[in-house]
Short mmCIF file of C-alpha atoms and ligand atoms in Angstrom, two decimals:
data_model
loop_
_atom_site.label_atom_id
_atom_site.label_comp_id
_atom_site.label_asym_id
_atom_site.label_seq_id
_atom_site.Cartn_x
_atom_site.Cartn_y
_atom_site.Cartn_z
CA MET A 206 -2.27 6.67 22.15
CA ALA A 207 0.22 9.34 23.01
CA ALA A 208 -1.14 12.74 23.99
CA THR A 209 -1.42 15.40 21.33
CA GLY A 210 -1.21 19.21 21.28
CA SER A 211 1.50 21.78 21.93
CA ASP A 212 4.13 22.15 24.62
CA ALA A 213 4.74 25.26 26.72
CA SER A 214 6.72 26.88 23.87
CA GLY A 215 3.76 26.39 21.56
CA ALA A 216 5.66 23.85 19.43
CA ASP A 217 3.71 21.01 17.90
CA CYS A 218 4.49 17.99 20.07
CA ARG A 219 2.19 15.47 18.46
CA PRO A 220 3.98 12.24 17.55
CA GLN A 221 5.29 11.94 14.01
CA THR A 222 3.76 8.90 12.41
CA PRO A 223 4.22 7.96 8.77
CA ILE A 224 0.86 7.69 7.07
CA SER A 225 0.27 6.30 3.60
CA PHE A 226 -2.82 5.74 1.50
CA GLU A 227 -4.00 3.35 -1.18
CA LEU A 228 -6.13 4.27 -4.22
CA PHE A 229 -7.36 2.37 -7.23
CA PRO A 230 -7.36 3.77 -10.80
CA PRO A 231 -10.70 5.33 -11.80
CA ARG A 232 -12.81 3.79 -14.56
CA THR A 233 -14.59 6.91 -15.84
CA ASP A 234 -13.67 10.53 -16.59
CA ALA A 235 -15.98 11.73 -13.80
CA ALA A 236 -14.32 9.37 -11.33
CA ALA A 237 -10.90 10.57 -12.52
CA LEU A 238 -11.86 14.18 -11.83
CA ALA A 239 -13.11 13.30 -8.35
CA LEU A 240 -9.95 11.29 -7.69
CA GLY A 241 -7.79 14.33 -8.50
CA ARG A 242 -9.59 16.24 -5.72
CA THR A 243 -9.22 13.27 -3.35
CA ILE A 244 -5.47 13.10 -4.03
CA ASP A 245 -5.12 16.84 -3.38
CA ARG A 246 -6.88 16.45 -0.01
CA LEU A 247 -4.82 13.39 0.96
CA ALA A 248 -1.61 15.22 -0.04
CA GLU A 249 -2.39 17.95 2.53
CA VAL A 250 -1.50 15.60 5.41
CA ARG A 251 1.90 14.93 3.78
CA PRO A 252 1.69 11.15 3.50
CA ALA A 253 4.92 9.15 3.15
CA PHE A 254 3.48 7.82 -0.13
CA ILE A 255 0.22 7.09 -1.91
CA SER A 256 -0.03 3.74 -3.66
CA VAL A 257 -2.13 2.96 -6.73
CA THR A 258 -3.40 -0.56 -7.39
CA PHE A 259 -2.82 -2.44 -10.64
CA GLY A 260 -5.21 -4.89 -12.28
CA ALA A 261 -3.67 -8.37 -12.44
CA GLY A 262 -2.80 -9.09 -16.06
CA GLY A 263 -2.14 -5.40 -16.72
CA THR A 264 -5.78 -4.45 -17.28
CA SER A 265 -5.35 -1.05 -15.55
CA ARG A 266 -1.81 -0.23 -16.70
CA ASP A 267 -2.59 3.05 -18.48
CA ARG A 268 -5.12 4.24 -15.88
CA SER A 269 -2.71 3.43 -13.02
CA LEU A 270 0.09 5.34 -14.76
CA THR A 271 -2.18 8.35 -15.30
CA VAL A 272 -2.94 8.57 -11.55
CA LEU A 273 0.74 8.11 -10.65
CA ARG A 274 1.75 10.84 -13.14
CA TYR A 275 -0.88 13.19 -11.67
CA MET A 276 0.80 12.81 -8.28
CA LEU A 277 4.27 13.41 -9.75
CA GLU A 278 3.15 16.51 -11.61
CA HIS A 279 0.70 18.10 -9.17
CA THR A 280 1.76 17.10 -5.66
CA ASP A 281 4.85 16.55 -3.52
CA VAL A 282 3.68 13.06 -2.63
CA GLU A 283 5.76 10.01 -3.49
CA PRO A 284 3.65 7.83 -5.81
CA MET A 285 3.96 4.07 -5.29
CA ALA A 286 2.99 1.81 -8.18
CA HIS A 287 1.52 -1.61 -7.47
CA LEU A 288 2.76 -4.01 -10.17
CA THR A 289 1.64 -7.60 -10.69
CA CYS A 290 3.50 -10.29 -12.58
CA VAL A 291 0.90 -13.06 -12.90
CA GLY A 292 0.37 -14.11 -16.51
CA SER A 293 3.41 -12.16 -17.78
CA SER A 294 6.41 -13.48 -19.65
CA HIS A 295 9.87 -12.37 -18.48
CA ALA A 296 10.04 -9.95 -21.43
CA GLU A 297 6.62 -8.42 -20.66
CA ALA A 298 7.39 -7.97 -16.96
CA ASN A 299 10.74 -6.42 -17.88
CA ARG A 300 9.05 -3.95 -20.27
CA LEU A 301 6.44 -3.04 -17.65
CA VAL A 302 9.02 -2.25 -14.95
CA ARG A 303 11.10 -0.24 -17.43
CA GLU A 304 8.04 1.76 -18.51
CA PHE A 305 7.18 2.75 -14.93
CA LEU A 306 10.81 3.62 -14.12
CA ASP A 307 10.96 5.74 -17.28
CA ALA A 308 7.81 7.56 -16.13
CA GLY A 309 9.74 8.61 -13.01
CA ILE A 310 8.21 6.13 -10.56
CA THR A 311 10.72 5.04 -7.94
CA SER A 312 8.48 3.24 -5.43
CA PHE A 313 6.83 -0.08 -6.12
CA LEU A 314 4.59 -2.60 -4.42
CA ALA A 315 5.62 -5.86 -6.08
CA LEU A 316 2.80 -8.40 -6.22
CA ARG A 317 2.19 -11.69 -7.84
CA GLY A 318 -1.54 -10.99 -8.39
CA ASP A 319 -4.21 -13.65 -8.69
CA PRO A 320 -4.34 -15.91 -11.73
CA PRO A 321 -7.56 -15.35 -13.77
CA ALA A 322 -9.16 -18.66 -12.82
CA ALA A 323 -7.92 -18.40 -9.21
CA GLY A 324 -5.96 -21.62 -9.74
CA GLU A 325 -2.32 -21.79 -8.72
CA ASP A 326 -1.69 -24.61 -11.18
CA ASP A 327 -3.10 -22.72 -14.15
CA ALA A 328 -1.01 -22.46 -17.25
CA GLY A 329 -1.83 -18.70 -17.06
CA ILE A 330 0.49 -18.13 -14.08
CA GLY A 331 3.28 -16.79 -16.39
CA ASP A 332 7.07 -16.83 -16.15
CA LEU A 333 7.33 -15.24 -12.71
CA GLY A 334 5.83 -17.52 -10.09
CA SER A 335 5.95 -15.21 -7.09
CA ALA A 336 6.21 -11.61 -5.95
CA ALA A 337 9.78 -12.35 -4.78
CA GLU A 338 10.79 -12.84 -8.41
CA LEU A 339 9.22 -9.50 -9.35
CA VAL A 340 11.16 -7.78 -6.55
CA GLN A 341 14.38 -9.21 -8.02
CA LEU A 342 13.34 -8.13 -11.49
CA ILE A 343 12.68 -4.52 -10.39
CA HIS A 344 16.20 -4.30 -8.95
CA ARG A 345 17.71 -6.02 -12.00
CA VAL A 346 15.96 -3.75 -14.51
CA GLN A 347 17.12 -0.73 -12.57
CA GLU A 348 20.73 -1.97 -12.56
CA GLU A 349 20.66 -2.72 -16.28
CA ARG A 350 19.43 0.74 -17.20
CA GLU A 351 21.85 3.42 -18.25
CA PRO A 352 22.77 5.28 -15.04
CA PHE A 353 22.31 8.64 -16.78
CA ALA A 354 19.64 10.02 -19.11
CA GLN A 355 18.61 13.21 -20.87
CA PHE A 356 16.02 15.26 -18.96
CA GLY A 357 14.14 18.46 -19.78
CA VAL A 358 15.23 21.59 -17.90
CA PRO A 359 12.33 22.84 -15.76
CA GLY A 360 11.16 26.27 -16.96
CA VAL A 361 13.36 26.25 -20.10
CA PRO A 362 11.30 24.94 -23.04
CA GLY A 363 13.29 22.81 -25.49
CA ALA A 364 16.38 22.63 -23.26
CA SER A 365 17.69 19.35 -21.89
CA GLU A 366 20.49 18.18 -19.64
CA ILE A 367 22.12 14.91 -18.67
CA GLY A 368 21.21 13.73 -15.18
CA GLU A 369 21.28 10.65 -12.99
CA ARG A 370 18.24 8.44 -13.38
CA PRO A 371 16.19 8.13 -10.19
CA ARG A 372 16.64 4.77 -8.42
CA PRO A 373 13.87 2.72 -6.81
CA GLU A 374 13.49 3.97 -3.24
CA ARG A 375 10.95 1.58 -1.91
CA VAL A 376 10.27 -1.89 -3.13
CA ALA A 377 7.37 -2.98 -0.96
CA VAL A 378 5.56 -6.32 -0.84
CA ALA A 379 2.24 -7.61 0.49
CA THR A 380 1.86 -9.73 3.59
CA PHE A 381 -1.09 -11.43 5.23
CA PRO A 382 -1.44 -11.30 9.06
CA THR A 383 -4.40 -13.70 9.03
CA GLY A 384 -2.86 -15.87 6.31
CA HIS A 385 -2.97 -15.75 2.52
CA PRO A 386 -6.12 -17.62 1.41
CA ARG A 387 -3.91 -20.28 -0.21
CA SER A 388 -1.30 -20.47 2.51
CA ARG A 389 -0.90 -23.74 4.40
CA GLY A 390 -0.30 -21.90 7.67
CA VAL A 391 1.36 -18.95 9.34
CA ALA A 392 4.85 -20.46 8.90
CA GLN A 393 4.36 -20.31 5.13
CA ASP A 394 3.25 -16.68 5.30
CA VAL A 395 6.35 -15.77 7.32
CA ASP A 396 8.61 -17.79 4.97
CA THR A 397 7.06 -16.08 1.95
CA LEU A 398 7.66 -12.67 3.47
CA LEU A 399 11.25 -13.58 4.37
CA ALA A 400 11.81 -14.78 0.78
CA LYS A 401 10.58 -11.39 -0.45
CA GLU A 402 12.90 -9.53 1.95
CA ILE A 403 15.86 -11.65 0.82
CA ALA A 404 14.92 -10.85 -2.79
CA GLY A 405 15.34 -7.14 -1.98
CA ALA A 406 12.04 -5.84 -0.56
CA ASN A 407 12.47 -3.07 2.00
CA LEU A 408 8.88 -2.66 3.23
CA ALA A 409 5.85 -4.90 3.79
CA ILE A 410 2.22 -3.74 3.74
CA THR A 411 -0.44 -5.94 5.28
CA GLN A 412 -3.73 -7.14 4.01
CA LEU A 413 -6.72 -5.86 5.98
CA PHE A 414 -7.17 -7.33 9.43
CA TRP A 415 -9.77 -6.60 12.09
CA ARG A 416 -8.07 -7.34 15.40
CA SER A 417 -4.83 -5.75 16.63
CA ASP A 418 -3.63 -9.10 17.97
CA ASP A 419 -3.70 -10.51 14.44
CA TYR A 420 -1.24 -7.84 13.30
CA LEU A 421 0.91 -7.72 16.45
CA GLY A 422 1.09 -11.52 16.72
CA PHE A 423 2.06 -11.81 13.05
CA VAL A 424 4.81 -9.20 13.42
CA GLU A 425 6.16 -11.09 16.42
CA ARG A 426 6.23 -14.36 14.46
CA ALA A 427 7.80 -12.62 11.47
CA ARG A 428 10.57 -11.16 13.68
CA ALA A 429 11.17 -14.58 15.25
CA GLY A 430 11.36 -15.99 11.71
CA GLY A 431 14.07 -13.50 10.69
CA VAL A 432 12.07 -10.76 8.93
CA THR A 433 13.55 -7.34 9.69
CA ILE A 434 11.83 -4.93 7.25
CA PRO A 435 9.07 -2.60 8.56
CA ILE A 436 5.61 -4.16 8.39
CA LEU A 437 2.99 -1.45 7.82
CA PRO A 438 -0.52 -2.28 9.05
CA GLY A 439 -3.18 -1.87 6.34
CA ILE A 440 -6.40 -0.51 7.83
CA MET A 441 -9.66 0.56 6.23
CA PRO A 442 -12.55 2.47 7.76
CA VAL A 443 -15.55 0.57 6.40
CA THR A 444 -18.54 2.85 6.32
CA THR A 445 -21.36 0.70 4.90
CA PRO A 446 -22.50 -2.92 5.36
CA ALA A 447 -22.37 -3.45 1.58
CA ARG A 448 -18.71 -2.43 1.48
CA LEU A 449 -17.89 -4.73 4.37
CA ALA A 450 -19.56 -7.64 2.57
CA ARG A 451 -17.65 -6.85 -0.65
CA LEU A 452 -14.33 -6.60 1.19
CA THR A 453 -14.92 -9.93 2.90
CA GLU A 454 -15.61 -11.48 -0.49
CA LEU A 455 -12.47 -9.92 -2.04
CA THR A 456 -10.02 -10.60 0.79
CA GLY A 457 -11.48 -13.68 2.48
CA VAL A 458 -10.76 -12.00 5.84
CA GLU A 459 -13.78 -12.50 8.11
CA PRO A 460 -14.84 -9.33 9.96
CA PRO A 461 -15.79 -9.46 13.62
CA ALA A 462 -19.48 -10.30 14.10
CA GLU A 463 -20.02 -7.21 16.26
CA LEU A 464 -18.91 -4.86 13.47
CA SER A 465 -21.06 -6.62 10.83
CA ILE A 466 -24.12 -6.63 13.09
CA ASP A 467 -23.68 -3.03 14.26
CA LEU A 468 -23.38 -1.84 10.64
CA GLU A 469 -26.42 -3.90 9.58
CA ILE A 470 -28.73 -2.66 12.34
CA GLU A 471 -27.67 1.00 12.15
CA PRO A 472 -30.33 2.60 9.91
CA ASP A 473 -28.60 5.91 9.29
CA ALA A 474 -25.73 6.38 6.78
CA ALA A 475 -23.96 8.88 9.05
CA GLY A 476 -24.31 6.44 11.95
CA GLN A 477 -22.81 3.64 9.85
CA ALA A 478 -19.88 5.85 8.83
CA GLU A 479 -19.30 6.73 12.49
CA LEU A 480 -19.19 3.04 13.44
CA GLY A 481 -16.64 2.23 10.74
CA ILE A 482 -14.43 5.24 11.46
CA ALA A 483 -14.51 4.64 15.23
CA TYR A 484 -13.60 0.95 14.72
CA ALA A 485 -10.68 1.80 12.40
CA THR A 486 -9.44 4.52 14.78
CA ARG A 487 -9.46 2.10 17.72
CA LEU A 488 -7.64 -0.57 15.71
CA ALA A 489 -5.05 1.94 14.46
CA ALA A 490 -4.44 3.27 17.98
CA GLU A 491 -3.91 -0.26 19.29
CA VAL A 492 -1.39 -1.27 16.62
CA LEU A 493 0.51 2.00 16.95
CA ALA A 494 0.66 1.51 20.72
CA GLY A 495 1.98 -2.01 20.02
CA GLY A 496 4.86 -0.62 17.92
CA ALA A 497 3.54 -0.40 14.34
CA PRO A 498 5.89 1.77 12.23
CA GLY A 499 3.05 3.79 10.66
CA LEU A 500 -0.38 3.35 9.11
CA HIS A 501 -1.38 2.41 5.58
CA LEU A 502 -4.99 3.45 5.06
CA TYR A 503 -7.17 1.94 2.35
CA THR A 504 -9.22 4.85 1.01
CA PHE A 505 -11.71 3.30 -1.41
CA ASN A 506 -10.89 6.50 -3.37
CA ARG A 507 -12.54 8.75 -0.74
CA HIS A 508 -10.60 11.08 1.52
CA GLU A 509 -13.27 11.83 4.18
CA ALA A 510 -13.17 8.67 6.32
CA VAL A 511 -9.38 8.15 6.27
CA LEU A 512 -8.66 11.80 7.07
CA ASP A 513 -11.18 11.53 9.91
CA VAL A 514 -9.19 8.58 11.31
CA VAL A 515 -5.91 10.54 11.00
CA GLY A 516 -7.54 13.53 12.72
CA ARG A 517 -9.01 11.49 15.57
CA LEU A 518 -5.64 9.86 16.22
CA GLY A 519 -4.12 13.33 16.45
CA LEU A 520 -1.31 12.26 14.16
CA ARG A 521 1.24 14.59 12.70
CA PRO A 522 2.54 13.13 9.46
CA ALA A 523 6.22 12.26 9.17
CA ASP A 524 8.07 12.92 5.94
CA GLN A 525 10.04 9.73 6.11
CA LEU A 526 9.08 6.21 6.96
CA VAL A 527 10.99 5.73 10.18
CA ASN A 528 12.38 2.43 11.31
CA GLU A 529 9.95 0.30 13.17
CA ARG A 530 9.73 1.64 16.68
CA ASN A 531 9.76 -0.99 19.36
CA THR A 532 8.18 -3.98 17.65
CA THR A 533 11.37 -5.98 17.77
CA GLU A 534 11.70 -5.36 21.52
CA ARG A 535 8.17 -6.50 22.28
P1 LIG B 205 3.35 -14.10 -3.37
O1 LIG B 205 4.12 -13.45 -2.29
O2 LIG B 205 4.09 -14.52 -4.57
O3 LIG B 205 2.54 -15.32 -2.74
C1 LIG B 205 1.56 -16.01 -3.50
C2 LIG B 205 1.28 -17.41 -2.93
O4 LIG B 205 2.37 -18.23 -3.13
C3 LIG B 205 1.02 -17.44 -1.44
O5 LIG B 205 0.15 -18.48 -1.14
C4 LIG B 205 2.34 -17.74 -0.87
O6 LIG B 205 2.20 -18.30 0.41
C5 LIG B 205 2.91 -18.65 -1.91
N1 LIG B 205 4.38 -18.49 -2.02
C6 LIG B 205 5.04 -17.61 -2.78
N2 LIG B 205 6.37 -17.71 -2.62
C7 LIG B 205 6.56 -18.68 -1.74
C8 LIG B 205 7.72 -19.24 -1.15
N3 LIG B 205 8.97 -18.84 -1.47
N4 LIG B 205 7.56 -20.23 -0.26
C9 LIG B 205 6.32 -20.67 0.05
N5 LIG B 205 5.19 -20.17 -0.48
C10 LIG B 205 5.31 -19.20 -1.35
N6 LIG B 205 -3.67 -7.75 -6.41
C11 LIG B 205 -3.74 -7.14 -7.62
O7 LIG B 205 -4.06 -7.80 -8.62
N7 LIG B 205 -3.45 -5.81 -7.76
C12 LIG B 205 -3.07 -5.02 -6.72
O8 LIG B 205 -2.82 -3.83 -6.89
C13 LIG B 205 -3.00 -5.63 -5.42
N8 LIG B 205 -2.61 -4.92 -4.34
C14 LIG B 205 -2.49 -5.54 -3.12
C15 LIG B 205 -2.02 -4.80 -2.03
C16 LIG B 205 -1.88 -5.39 -0.78
C17 LIG B 205 -1.36 -4.57 0.39
C18 LIG B 205 -2.22 -6.77 -0.62
C19 LIG B 205 -2.10 -7.42 0.74
C20 LIG B 205 -2.68 -7.52 -1.70
C21 LIG B 205 -2.80 -6.93 -2.96
N9 LIG B 205 -3.23 -7.66 -4.08
C22 LIG B 205 -3.31 -7.04 -5.31
C23 LIG B 205 -3.61 -9.07 -3.97
C24 LIG B 205 -2.44 -10.07 -4.29
O9 LIG B 205 -2.02 -9.93 -5.62
C25 LIG B 205 -2.96 -11.49 -4.04
O10 LIG B 205 -3.25 -11.68 -2.69
C26 LIG B 205 -2.08 -12.63 -4.56
O11 LIG B 205 -2.78 -13.87 -4.40
C27 LIG B 205 -0.79 -12.81 -3.77
O12 LIG B 205 0.11 -11.88 -4.14
P2 LIG B 205 1.53 -11.80 -3.38
O13 LIG B 205 2.24 -10.67 -3.98
O14 LIG B 205 1.35 -11.86 -1.93
O15 LIG B 205 2.16 -13.21 -3.89
#
């Protein structure tokens, strides 16, 4: 990694690297309170955005919106809403997108989501068969909306004015460096990503991966296959063996044996956390050195481990997601 610190003039010369975080909506009032504090701490490092997951089938719609609204009202952070389309009719998906746009959300992570019975042929798949169709729908809904709307005047109770509606800034999509569990091979994963870019996505965020070569090799294949949008590496510091086992079950991405064994044999919770944070820091440093355009950190709704990774990397947050650095030249 690049050196950190200040130059002779005392100016901060650490590299600017866009950082983003992912949260999931809390299930209890106590968890919601704790999440507010977590968001406030994450906001201090000025992330490019914080994304909030969405239960496939809309199970978390209200809770996701509450977290996104908290960010809009209490922080300067750009909230990104994950949306899934599996199981939805065209009309339902249309209503959902409109509702989030009306709430002031302008960044989305468009996902298909998993069908309830994990079967691609299920009748429950809905009208939109892929994330690419949801990307198109987000753009279409935005275009069909009235360009102007009535807004309250900040600080003037009861007053309103006509203003331009905010437009979607980021329409991100998911991508899978070690292959989607149902993909026939890496060519299909690249083709799927290209289809999402052609549909209008302007950012990709990866599934977890454990080796930098998985990410860097995938980016290289994606570039060769015509994908040009930035591909943000998704990294998670895993601080307990139980969490690692759960993640493996959820994602199907096998962790390296050395990490699983080290976490299992380490008796002390602080020692386990150190192992996970050190592994994630190393992985993040390697992908950044290989040209990654930023870091997307999975938080598991805790700020400590991810902020530790950011601190150890000596990163200075960037306000904007810059274009991918030198990945295309690799
Ligand atoms: P798609 O891109 O539509 O792909 C689904 C499958 O269809 C793949 O096998 C793909 O290869 C195939 N496919 C689609 N289009 C084509 C095509 N044109 N040509 C060939 N094959 C095609 N799930 C949630 O429920 N809620 C969340 O909040 C959530 N957040 C996530 C965040 C990230 C960063 C990631 C990586 C995943 C997330 N998921 C979430 C999981 C995701 O919904 C599942 O992995 C789902 O199975 C695939 O969604 P997708 O958007 O990648 O689907």
